[in-house]
Coordinates of C-alpha atoms in Angstrom, one line a residue:
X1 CA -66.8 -40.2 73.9
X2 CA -65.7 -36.6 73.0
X3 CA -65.1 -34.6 69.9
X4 CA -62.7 -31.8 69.7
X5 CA -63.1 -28.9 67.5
X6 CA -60.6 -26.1 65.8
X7 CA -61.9 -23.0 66.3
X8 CA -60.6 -21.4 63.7
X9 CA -63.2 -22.9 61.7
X10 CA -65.2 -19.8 63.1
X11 CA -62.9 -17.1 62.8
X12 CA -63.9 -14.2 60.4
X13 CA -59.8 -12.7 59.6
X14 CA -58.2 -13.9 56.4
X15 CA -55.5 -15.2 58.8
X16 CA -58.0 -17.2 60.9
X17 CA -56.4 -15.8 64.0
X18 CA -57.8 -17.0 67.1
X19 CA -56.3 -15.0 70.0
X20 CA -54.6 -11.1 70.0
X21 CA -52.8 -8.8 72.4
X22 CA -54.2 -7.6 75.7
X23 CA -56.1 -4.2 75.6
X24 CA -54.2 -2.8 78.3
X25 CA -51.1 -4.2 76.9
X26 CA -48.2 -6.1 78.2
X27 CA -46.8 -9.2 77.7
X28 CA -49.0 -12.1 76.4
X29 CA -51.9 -13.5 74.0
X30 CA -55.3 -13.6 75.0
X31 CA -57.9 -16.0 73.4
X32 CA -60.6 -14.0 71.2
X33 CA -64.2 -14.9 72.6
X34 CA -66.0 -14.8 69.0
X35 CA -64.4 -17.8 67.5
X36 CA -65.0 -20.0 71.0
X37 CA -68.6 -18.4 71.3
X38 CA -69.2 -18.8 67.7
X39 CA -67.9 -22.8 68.0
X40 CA -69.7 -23.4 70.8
X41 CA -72.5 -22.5 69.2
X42 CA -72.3 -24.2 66.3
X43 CA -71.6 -27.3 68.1
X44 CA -73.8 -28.0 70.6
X45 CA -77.0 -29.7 70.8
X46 CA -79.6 -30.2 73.2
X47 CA -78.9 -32.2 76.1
X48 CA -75.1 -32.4 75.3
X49 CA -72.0 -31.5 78.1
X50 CA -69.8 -28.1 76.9
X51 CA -66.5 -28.9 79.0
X52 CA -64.5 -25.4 78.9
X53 CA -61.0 -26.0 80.2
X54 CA -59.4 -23.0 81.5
X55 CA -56.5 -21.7 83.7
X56 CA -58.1 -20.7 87.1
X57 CA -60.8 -23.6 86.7
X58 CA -60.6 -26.9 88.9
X59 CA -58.1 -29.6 88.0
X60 CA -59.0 -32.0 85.7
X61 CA -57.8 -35.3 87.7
X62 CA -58.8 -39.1 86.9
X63 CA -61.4 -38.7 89.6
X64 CA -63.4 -36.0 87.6
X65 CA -62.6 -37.8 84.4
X66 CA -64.1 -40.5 85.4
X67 CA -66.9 -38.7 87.1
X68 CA -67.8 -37.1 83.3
X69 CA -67.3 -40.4 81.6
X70 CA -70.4 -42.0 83.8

């Protein structure tokens, strides 16, 4: 089984805002890392499984589902 979380649970702005321009600027949002490290964090326990999902990661296909589910 999995649990998901909202991270702006763990966000420290009135506004709970969870990602913010690029530094360099340009078009786009990036995710903050304080309110994901901060969740993290909070939710973890020994011996569980953090899955991160992110853009340039491996594909998440039934295979690997499965594979995680076992």
């Amino acid at each position: 089984s999995f649990q998901a979380h909202d991270i702006r649970k763990w966000t420290k702005d009135k506004h709970q805002r969870v990602d913010d321009t690029p530094f360099g600027g340009g078009p786009g949002m990036l995710m903050s890392c304080q309110p994901l490290f901060d969740a993290v964090d909070a939710v973890s326990t020994a011996g569980c499984e953090v899955i991160y999902l992110c853009p340039d990661g491996e594909l998440l296909n039934q295979a690997i589902a499965q594979d995680l589910a076992s």
